[in-house]
Each structure stands twice: as structure tokens, then as C-alpha cells.
mmCIF file of C-alpha atoms in Angstrom:
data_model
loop_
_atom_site.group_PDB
_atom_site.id
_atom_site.type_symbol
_atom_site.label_atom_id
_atom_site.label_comp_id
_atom_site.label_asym_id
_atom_site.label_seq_id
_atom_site.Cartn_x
_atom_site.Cartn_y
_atom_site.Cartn_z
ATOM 1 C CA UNK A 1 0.000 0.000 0.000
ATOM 2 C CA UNK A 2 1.135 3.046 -0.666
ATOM 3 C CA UNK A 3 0.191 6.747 -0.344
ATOM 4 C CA UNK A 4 1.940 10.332 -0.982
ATOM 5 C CA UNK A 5 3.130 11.346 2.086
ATOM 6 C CA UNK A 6 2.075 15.443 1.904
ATOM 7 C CA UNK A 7 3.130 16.747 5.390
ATOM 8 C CA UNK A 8 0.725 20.522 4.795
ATOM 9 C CA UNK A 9 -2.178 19.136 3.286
ATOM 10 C CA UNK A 10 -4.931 16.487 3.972
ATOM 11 C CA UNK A 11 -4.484 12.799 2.867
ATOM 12 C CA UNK A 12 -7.780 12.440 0.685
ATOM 13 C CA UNK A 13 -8.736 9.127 0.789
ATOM 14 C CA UNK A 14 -11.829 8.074 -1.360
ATOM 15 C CA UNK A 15 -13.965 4.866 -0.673
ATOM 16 C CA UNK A 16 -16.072 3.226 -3.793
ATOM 17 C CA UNK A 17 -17.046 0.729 -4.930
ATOM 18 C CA UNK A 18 -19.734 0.837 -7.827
ATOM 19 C CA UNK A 19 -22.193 -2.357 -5.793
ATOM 20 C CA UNK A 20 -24.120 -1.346 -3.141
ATOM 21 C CA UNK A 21 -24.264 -3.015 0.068
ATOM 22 C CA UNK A 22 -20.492 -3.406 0.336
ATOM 23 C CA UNK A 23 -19.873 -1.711 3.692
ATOM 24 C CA UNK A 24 -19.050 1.431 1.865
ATOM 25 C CA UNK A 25 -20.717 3.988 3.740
ATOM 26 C CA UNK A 26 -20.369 2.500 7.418
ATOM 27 C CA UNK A 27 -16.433 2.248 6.207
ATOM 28 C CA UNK A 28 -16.745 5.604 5.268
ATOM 29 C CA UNK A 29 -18.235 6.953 8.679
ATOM 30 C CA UNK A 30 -16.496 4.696 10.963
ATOM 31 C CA UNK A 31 -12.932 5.270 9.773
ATOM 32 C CA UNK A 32 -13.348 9.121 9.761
ATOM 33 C CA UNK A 33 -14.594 8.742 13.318
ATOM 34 C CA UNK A 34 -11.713 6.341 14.335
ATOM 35 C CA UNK A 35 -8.868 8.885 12.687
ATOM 36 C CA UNK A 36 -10.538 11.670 14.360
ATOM 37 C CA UNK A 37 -10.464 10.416 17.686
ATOM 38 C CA UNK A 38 -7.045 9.295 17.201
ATOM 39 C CA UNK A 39 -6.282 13.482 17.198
ATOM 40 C CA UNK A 40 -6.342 13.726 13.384
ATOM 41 C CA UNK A 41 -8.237 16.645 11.894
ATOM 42 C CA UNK A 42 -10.908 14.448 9.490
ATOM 43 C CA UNK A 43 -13.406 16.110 6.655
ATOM 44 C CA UNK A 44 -15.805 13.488 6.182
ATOM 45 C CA UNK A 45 -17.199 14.557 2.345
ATOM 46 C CA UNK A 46 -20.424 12.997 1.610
ATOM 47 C CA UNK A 47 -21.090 12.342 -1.877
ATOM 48 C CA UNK A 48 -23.449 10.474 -2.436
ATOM 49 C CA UNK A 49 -27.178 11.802 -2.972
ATOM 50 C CA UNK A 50 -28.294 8.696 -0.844
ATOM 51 C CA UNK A 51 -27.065 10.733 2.223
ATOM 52 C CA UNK A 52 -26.104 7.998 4.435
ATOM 53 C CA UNK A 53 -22.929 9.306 5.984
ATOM 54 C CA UNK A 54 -24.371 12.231 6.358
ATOM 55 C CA UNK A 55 -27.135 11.028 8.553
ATOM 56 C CA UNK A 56 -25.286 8.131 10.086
ATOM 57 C CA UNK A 57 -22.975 11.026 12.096
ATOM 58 C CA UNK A 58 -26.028 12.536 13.179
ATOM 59 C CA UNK A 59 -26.550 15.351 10.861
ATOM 60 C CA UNK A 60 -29.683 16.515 10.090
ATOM 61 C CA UNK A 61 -30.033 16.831 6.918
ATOM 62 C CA UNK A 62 -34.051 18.536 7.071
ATOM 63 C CA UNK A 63 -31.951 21.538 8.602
ATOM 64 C CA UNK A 64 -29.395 22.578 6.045
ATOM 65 C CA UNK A 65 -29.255 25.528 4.133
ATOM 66 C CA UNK A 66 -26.710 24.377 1.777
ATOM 67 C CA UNK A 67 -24.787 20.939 0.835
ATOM 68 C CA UNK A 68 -22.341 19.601 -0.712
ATOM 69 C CA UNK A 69 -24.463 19.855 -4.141
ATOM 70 C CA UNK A 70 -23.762 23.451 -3.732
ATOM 71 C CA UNK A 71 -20.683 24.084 -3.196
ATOM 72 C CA UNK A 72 -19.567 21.917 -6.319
ATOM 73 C CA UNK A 73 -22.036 23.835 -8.839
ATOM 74 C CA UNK A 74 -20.497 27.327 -6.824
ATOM 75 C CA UNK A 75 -23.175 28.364 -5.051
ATOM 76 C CA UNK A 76 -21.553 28.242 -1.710
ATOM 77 C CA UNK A 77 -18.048 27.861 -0.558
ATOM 78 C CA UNK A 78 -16.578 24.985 1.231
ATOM 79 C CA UNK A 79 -16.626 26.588 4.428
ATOM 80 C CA UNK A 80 -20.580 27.489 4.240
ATOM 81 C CA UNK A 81 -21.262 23.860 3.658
ATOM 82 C CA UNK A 82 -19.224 22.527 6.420
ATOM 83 C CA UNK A 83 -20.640 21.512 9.814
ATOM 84 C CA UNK A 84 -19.722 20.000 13.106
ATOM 85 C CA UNK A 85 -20.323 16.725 13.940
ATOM 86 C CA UNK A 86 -20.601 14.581 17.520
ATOM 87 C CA UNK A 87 -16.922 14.270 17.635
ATOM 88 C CA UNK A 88 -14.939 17.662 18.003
ATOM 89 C CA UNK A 89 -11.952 16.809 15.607
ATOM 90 C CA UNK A 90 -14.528 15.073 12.742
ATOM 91 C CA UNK A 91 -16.319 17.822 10.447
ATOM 92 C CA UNK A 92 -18.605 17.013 7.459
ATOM 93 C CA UNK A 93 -19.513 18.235 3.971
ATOM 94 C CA UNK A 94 -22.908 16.793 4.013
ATOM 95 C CA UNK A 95 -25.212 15.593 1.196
ATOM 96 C CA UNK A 96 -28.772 15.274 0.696
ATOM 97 C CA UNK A 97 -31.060 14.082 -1.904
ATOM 98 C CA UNK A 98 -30.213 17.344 -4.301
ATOM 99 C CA UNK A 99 -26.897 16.182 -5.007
ATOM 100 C CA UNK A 100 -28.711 13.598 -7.628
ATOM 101 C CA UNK A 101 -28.918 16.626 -10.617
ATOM 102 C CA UNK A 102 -25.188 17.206 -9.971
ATOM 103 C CA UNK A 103 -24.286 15.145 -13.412
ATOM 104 C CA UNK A 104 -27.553 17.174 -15.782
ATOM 105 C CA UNK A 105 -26.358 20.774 -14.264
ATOM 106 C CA UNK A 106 -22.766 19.608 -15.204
ATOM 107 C CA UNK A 107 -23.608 18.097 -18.505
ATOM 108 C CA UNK A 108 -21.587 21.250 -20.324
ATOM 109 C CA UNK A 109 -19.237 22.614 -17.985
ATOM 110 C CA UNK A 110 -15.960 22.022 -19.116
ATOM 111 C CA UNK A 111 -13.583 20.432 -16.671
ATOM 112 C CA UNK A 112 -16.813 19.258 -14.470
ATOM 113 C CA UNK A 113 -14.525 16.038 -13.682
ATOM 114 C CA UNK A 114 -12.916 18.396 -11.084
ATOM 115 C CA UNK A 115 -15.395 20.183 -9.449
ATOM 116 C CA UNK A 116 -14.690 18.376 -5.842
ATOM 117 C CA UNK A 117 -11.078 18.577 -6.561
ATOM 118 C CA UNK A 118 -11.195 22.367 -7.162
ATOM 119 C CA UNK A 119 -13.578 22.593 -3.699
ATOM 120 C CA UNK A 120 -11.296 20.411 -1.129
ATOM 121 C CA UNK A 121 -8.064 22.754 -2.949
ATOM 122 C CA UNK A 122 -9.400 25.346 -0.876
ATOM 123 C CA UNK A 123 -9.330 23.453 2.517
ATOM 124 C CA UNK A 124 -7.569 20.539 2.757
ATOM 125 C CA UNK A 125 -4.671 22.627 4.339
ATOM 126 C CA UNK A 126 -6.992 22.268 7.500
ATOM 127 C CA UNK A 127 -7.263 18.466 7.620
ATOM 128 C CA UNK A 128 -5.025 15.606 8.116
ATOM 129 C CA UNK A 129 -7.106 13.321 6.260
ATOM 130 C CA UNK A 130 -10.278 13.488 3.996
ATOM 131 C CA UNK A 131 -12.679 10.973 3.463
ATOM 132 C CA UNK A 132 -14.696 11.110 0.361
ATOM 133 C CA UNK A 133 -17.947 8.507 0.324
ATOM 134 C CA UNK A 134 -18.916 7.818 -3.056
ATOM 135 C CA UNK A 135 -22.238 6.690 -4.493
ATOM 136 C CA UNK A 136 -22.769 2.982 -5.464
ATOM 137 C CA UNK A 137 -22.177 3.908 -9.159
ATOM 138 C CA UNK A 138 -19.347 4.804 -11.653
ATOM 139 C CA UNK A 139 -21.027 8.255 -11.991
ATOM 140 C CA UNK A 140 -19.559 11.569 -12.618
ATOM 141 C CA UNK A 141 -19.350 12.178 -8.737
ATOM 142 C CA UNK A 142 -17.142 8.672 -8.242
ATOM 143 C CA UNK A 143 -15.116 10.446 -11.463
ATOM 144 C CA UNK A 144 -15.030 13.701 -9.155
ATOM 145 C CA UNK A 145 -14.175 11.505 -5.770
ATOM 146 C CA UNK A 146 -11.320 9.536 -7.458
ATOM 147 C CA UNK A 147 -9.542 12.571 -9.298
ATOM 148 C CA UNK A 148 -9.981 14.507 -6.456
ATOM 149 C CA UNK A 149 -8.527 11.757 -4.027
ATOM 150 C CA UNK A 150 -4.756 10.556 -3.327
ATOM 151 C CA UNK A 151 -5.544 6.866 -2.787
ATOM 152 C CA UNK A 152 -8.603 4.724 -3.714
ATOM 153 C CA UNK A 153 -10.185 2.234 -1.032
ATOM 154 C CA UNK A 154 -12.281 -0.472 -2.015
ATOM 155 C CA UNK A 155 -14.750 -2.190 0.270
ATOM 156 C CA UNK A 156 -15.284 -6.003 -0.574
ATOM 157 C CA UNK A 157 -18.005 -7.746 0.951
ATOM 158 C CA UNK A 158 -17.207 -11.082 2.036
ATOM 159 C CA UNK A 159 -20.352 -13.036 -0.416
ATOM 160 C CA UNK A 160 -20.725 -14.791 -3.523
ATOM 161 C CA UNK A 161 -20.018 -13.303 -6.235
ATOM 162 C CA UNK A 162 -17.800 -10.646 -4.938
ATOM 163 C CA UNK A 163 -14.852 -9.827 -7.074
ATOM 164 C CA UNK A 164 -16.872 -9.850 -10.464
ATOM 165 C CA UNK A 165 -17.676 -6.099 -10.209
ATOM 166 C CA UNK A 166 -14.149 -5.240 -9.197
ATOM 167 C CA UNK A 167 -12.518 -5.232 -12.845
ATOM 168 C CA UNK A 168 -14.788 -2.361 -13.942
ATOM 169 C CA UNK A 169 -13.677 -0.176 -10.909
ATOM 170 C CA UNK A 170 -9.500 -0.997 -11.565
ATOM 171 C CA UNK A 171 -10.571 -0.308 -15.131
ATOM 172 C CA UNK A 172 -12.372 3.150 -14.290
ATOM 173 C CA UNK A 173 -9.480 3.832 -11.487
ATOM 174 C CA UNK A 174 -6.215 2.787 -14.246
ATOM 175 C CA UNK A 175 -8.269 5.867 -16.804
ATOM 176 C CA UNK A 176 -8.839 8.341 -14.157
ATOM 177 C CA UNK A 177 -5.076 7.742 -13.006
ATOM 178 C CA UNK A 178 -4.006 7.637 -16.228
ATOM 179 C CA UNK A 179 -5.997 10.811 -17.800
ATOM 180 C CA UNK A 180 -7.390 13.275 -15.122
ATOM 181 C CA UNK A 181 -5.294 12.113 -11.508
ATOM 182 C CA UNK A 182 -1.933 10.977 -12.105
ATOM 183 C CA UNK A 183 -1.112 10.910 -8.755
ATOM 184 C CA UNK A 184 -4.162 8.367 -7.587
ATOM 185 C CA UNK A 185 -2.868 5.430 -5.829
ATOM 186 C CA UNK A 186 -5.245 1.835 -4.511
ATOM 187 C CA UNK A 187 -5.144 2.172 -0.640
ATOM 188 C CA UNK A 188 -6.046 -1.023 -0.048
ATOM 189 C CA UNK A 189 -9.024 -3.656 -0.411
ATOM 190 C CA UNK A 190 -11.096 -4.284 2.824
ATOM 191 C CA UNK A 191 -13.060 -7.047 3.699
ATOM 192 C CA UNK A 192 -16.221 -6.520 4.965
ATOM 193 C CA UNK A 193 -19.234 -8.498 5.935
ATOM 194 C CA UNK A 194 -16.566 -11.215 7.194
ATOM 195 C CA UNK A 195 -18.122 -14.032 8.933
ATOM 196 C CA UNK A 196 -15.063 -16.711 10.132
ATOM 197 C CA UNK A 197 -17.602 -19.299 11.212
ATOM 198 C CA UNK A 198 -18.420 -19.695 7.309
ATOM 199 C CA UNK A 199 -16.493 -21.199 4.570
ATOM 200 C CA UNK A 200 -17.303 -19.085 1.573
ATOM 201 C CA UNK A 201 -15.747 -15.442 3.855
ATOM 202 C CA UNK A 202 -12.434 -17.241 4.258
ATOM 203 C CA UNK A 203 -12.484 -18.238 0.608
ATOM 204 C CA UNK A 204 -12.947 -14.712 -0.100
ATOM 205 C CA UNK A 205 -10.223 -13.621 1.943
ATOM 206 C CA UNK A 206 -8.341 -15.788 0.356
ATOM 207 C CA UNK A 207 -9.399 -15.506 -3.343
ATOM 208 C CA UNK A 208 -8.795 -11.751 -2.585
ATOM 209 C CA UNK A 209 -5.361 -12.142 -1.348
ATOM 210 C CA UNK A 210 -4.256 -14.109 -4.417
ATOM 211 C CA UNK A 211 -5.448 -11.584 -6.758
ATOM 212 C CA UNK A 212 -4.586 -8.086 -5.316
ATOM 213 C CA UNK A 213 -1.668 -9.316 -2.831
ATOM 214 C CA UNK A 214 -0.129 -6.666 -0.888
ATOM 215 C CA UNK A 215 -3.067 -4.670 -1.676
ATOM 216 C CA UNK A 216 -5.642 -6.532 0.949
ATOM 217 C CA UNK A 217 -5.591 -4.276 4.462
ATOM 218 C CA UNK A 218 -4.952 -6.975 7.258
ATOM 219 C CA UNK A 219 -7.770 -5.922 9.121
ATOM 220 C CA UNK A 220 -11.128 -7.253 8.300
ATOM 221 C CA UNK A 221 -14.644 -5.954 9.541
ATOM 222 C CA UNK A 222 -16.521 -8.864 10.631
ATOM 223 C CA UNK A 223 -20.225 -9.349 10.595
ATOM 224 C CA UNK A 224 -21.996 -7.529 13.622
ATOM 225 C CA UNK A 225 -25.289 -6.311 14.793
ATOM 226 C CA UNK A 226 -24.388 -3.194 16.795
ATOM 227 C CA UNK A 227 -22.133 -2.201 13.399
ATOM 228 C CA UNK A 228 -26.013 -2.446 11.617
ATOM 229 C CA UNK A 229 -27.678 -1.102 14.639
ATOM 230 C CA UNK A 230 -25.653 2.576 14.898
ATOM 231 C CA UNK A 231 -26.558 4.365 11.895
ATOM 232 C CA UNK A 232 -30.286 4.677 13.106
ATOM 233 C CA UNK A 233 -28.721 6.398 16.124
ATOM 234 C CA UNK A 234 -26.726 8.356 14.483
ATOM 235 C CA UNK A 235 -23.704 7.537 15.550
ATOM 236 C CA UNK A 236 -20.418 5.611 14.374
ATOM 237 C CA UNK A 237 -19.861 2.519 16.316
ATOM 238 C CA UNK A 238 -16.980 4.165 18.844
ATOM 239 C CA UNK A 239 -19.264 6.413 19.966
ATOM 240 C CA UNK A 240 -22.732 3.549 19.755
ATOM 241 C CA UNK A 241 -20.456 0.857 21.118
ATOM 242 C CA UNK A 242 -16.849 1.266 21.342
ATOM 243 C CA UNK A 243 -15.987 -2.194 22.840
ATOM 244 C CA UNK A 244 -17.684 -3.801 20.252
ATOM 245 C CA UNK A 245 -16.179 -5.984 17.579
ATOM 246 C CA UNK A 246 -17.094 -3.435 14.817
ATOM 247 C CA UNK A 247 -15.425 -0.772 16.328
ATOM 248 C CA UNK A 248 -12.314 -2.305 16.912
ATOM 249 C CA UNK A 249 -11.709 -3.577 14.210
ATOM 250 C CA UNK A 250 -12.429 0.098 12.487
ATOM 251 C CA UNK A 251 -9.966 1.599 15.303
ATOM 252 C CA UNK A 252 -7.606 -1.174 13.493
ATOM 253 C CA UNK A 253 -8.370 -0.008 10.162
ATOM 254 C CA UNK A 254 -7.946 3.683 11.007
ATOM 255 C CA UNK A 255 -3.935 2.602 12.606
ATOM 256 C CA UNK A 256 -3.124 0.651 9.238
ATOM 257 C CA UNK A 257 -4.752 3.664 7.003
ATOM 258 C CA UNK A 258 -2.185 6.055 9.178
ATOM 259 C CA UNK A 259 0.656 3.709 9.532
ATOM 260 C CA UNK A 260 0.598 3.335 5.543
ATOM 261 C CA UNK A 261 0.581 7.367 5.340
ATOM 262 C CA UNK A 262 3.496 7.545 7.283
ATOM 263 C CA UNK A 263 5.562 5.365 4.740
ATOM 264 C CA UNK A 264 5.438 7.319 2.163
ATOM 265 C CA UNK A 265 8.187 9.412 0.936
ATOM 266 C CA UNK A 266 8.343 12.931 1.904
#
């Protein structure tokens, strides 16, 4: 794994994967939350018109003037759209259900594949890390998330079928990286969903780790009900349940996503 190391700006870490029901927004929440709390200054950037993240850190969404939709068309600036969230060192750019029409009103902008980039640009000085979660699609806002983003995480759900759908996201990640971000790295590949008491989540593990290698994180997120339960609390599961097995292993996560930033040349 690998990651440019930049020591005055944030880390920008994206997290897609184009099926839904992956894990992708619970990664999304619960590793912000478990960077923040280890001290780091975390933008969680919701971006996805579902609004998931944005809800499942408590946000509500009924009372926002302005999103994340508008700060990428330039109606607002990244600083009007920003809010607090339960934990003091985690802020959000929140979405809501607006953020659908971003790909019509883009339609014939020019350079509309780096709307988000040109919008974090103007903060990211005042983060450690930024966590982008993108919508279950390969639409122009996972084009905006990836090109904006230094390294690419993809949550992998430990069930049948579950590598099939991952060739069109390398594909869509080796164009981006090789047209419109360069500098976009793969972060790693996460299980999720992982059940050890079945056969078919260690043969995923281990069909994963024979494809993408070095590229699997070591820490998996197993199966577990107060993991499912938080989001209707809204809360990530340190703050729901921190001794639970969901939020360890995200605390885990969150020391191997920062470890890996650390290793990277200056």
C-alpha cells in the first residue's frame, strides 16, 4: 500500500465501490470517526445523494441551508457547507437528496470532472485526512471523488459473487489515473461483511489475497449487529459501542490507514 506522504495538506482518501451493500458507507463513517479520535483533523465529504454518511454522524439533513451539491455547482463555498459533527476533531460536507442533478447541471461545464477537486483545494490545508464517500455507481461524482482523491479504497463484501464487479472499478481507477489524476494510488481492499464461522468469507479472503496481494488491508470488519444497529442512532460505532467488535476492528483499520501514510516518501 502506498500513499503520498504530503506533510501541509490532507491525505484524501476516497472509498467506492460501484455495488451497493459493500460496507461502503459504514467504512466511510467509521474510519473518519476512528482517525478523528485518534487526534487527526478528518473532513468526512459525503457524496453520495443517498445521504447515508451524512445522517449516520447525526446530521440533520431537514436543517441545512446548503450541501455539498452546492458548493460543487459554486453556489456556496466549502466553508458554508461545512458543519460539526458529535466528535470535536470530525467535520462534514454533508449531502442530501439534491446532489442527484449534480451530473444534468454539469452536462456542459468544461472540466466538471474536477469540481470536488477544485472545492477540497481550498481546505484541505486544514485536515489531516479526507474521506470522500462515493455513491454505489461509476457516476460523474465517483469520477469527481477519485480525481480529487490521493488513494482509492475499495470495500469487498465477504459473499458470492464478490470480485466480479471489481474489474470495472480498476478499469475506471487505471483511466482516471491515467488521464485526469496521475497521482491516484489503490489504498487497499477491505473485507467486509466477514463471517469466520463460514467457509465461503475465508475463501474470499483468500481468493482476494491471491489476486490483489499486498493490496488486501490486514484488518477485516466482521459481521456484527451493533455495526447495523448505529446508523439509526446516528452515531459511528466508537461512539454507539466502542468495545464492540465493529469498532475495533475500524480503530484497526484507522492505525493501518495512518501507519501506511506515514511510509510514504516525503
Amino acid at each position: 500500500m502506498f500513499y503520498a506522504n504530503k506533510s501541509t495538506m490532507a491525505q484524501i482518501l476516497c472509498i467506492a465501490n460501484q455495488k451497493g451493500g459493500v460496507g461502503k458507507t459504514t467504512t466511510a463513517v467509521n474510519l473518519s470517526a476512528a482517525i478523528a479520535v485518534s487526534e487527526k483533523r478528518t473532513l468526512l465529504v459525503d457524496c453520495d445523494p443517498q445521504a447515508n454518511a451524512t445522517t449516520g454522524v447525526g446530521v440533520d439533513k431537514s436543517g441545512l441551508e446548503k450541501t455539498l451539491y452546492h458548493a460543487m455547482i459554486g453556489q456556496a463555498s466549502a466553508d458554508e457547507v461545512i458543519v460539526d459533527s458529535q466528535i470535536e476533531s470530525l467535520k462534514i460536507m454533508p449531502s442530501r437528496v439534491e446532489l442527484i442533478g449534480f451530473d444534468i447541471e454539469m452536462m456542459d461545464r468544461s472540466q466538471r470532472e474536477y469540481a470536488l477537486n477544485r472545492l477540497l483545494k481550498k481546505v484541505e490545508k486544514k485536515y489531516d485526512y479526507i474521506i470522500i464517500d462515493c455513491p454505489p455507481s461509476l457516476s460523474l461524482l465517483t469520477v469527481n471523488a477519485m480525481t480529487a482523491a490521493d488513494a482509492l479504497l475499495i470495500p469487498l463484501q465477504c459473499e458470492f459473487y464478490a470480485l466480479e464487479g471489481l474489474s470495472q472499478l480498476v478499469q475506471t481507477f487505471q483511466r482516471i489515473k491515467s488521464g485526469l489524476n496521475p497521482k491516484l494510488t489503490i489504498a487497499g481492499i477491505l473485507l467486509t461483511m466477514f463471517d469466520r464461522r463460514t467457509n465461503l468469507s475465508h475463501q474470499v479472503a483468500e481468493d482476494a489475497e491471491n489476486h490483489f496481494k499486498n493490496l488486501v488491508f490486514k484488518t477485516m470488519i466482521p459481521r456484527n449487529v451493533r455495526l447495523g444497529e448505529a446508523p439509526s442512532y446516528g452515531q459511528p460505532i466508537l461512539l454507539y459501542d466502542a468495545t464492540s467488535p465493529g469498532a475495533r476492528s475500524y480503530f484497526s483499520l484507522a492505525k493501518e490507514v495512518m501507519a501506511a501514510n506515514h511510509t510514504g516518501p516525503n
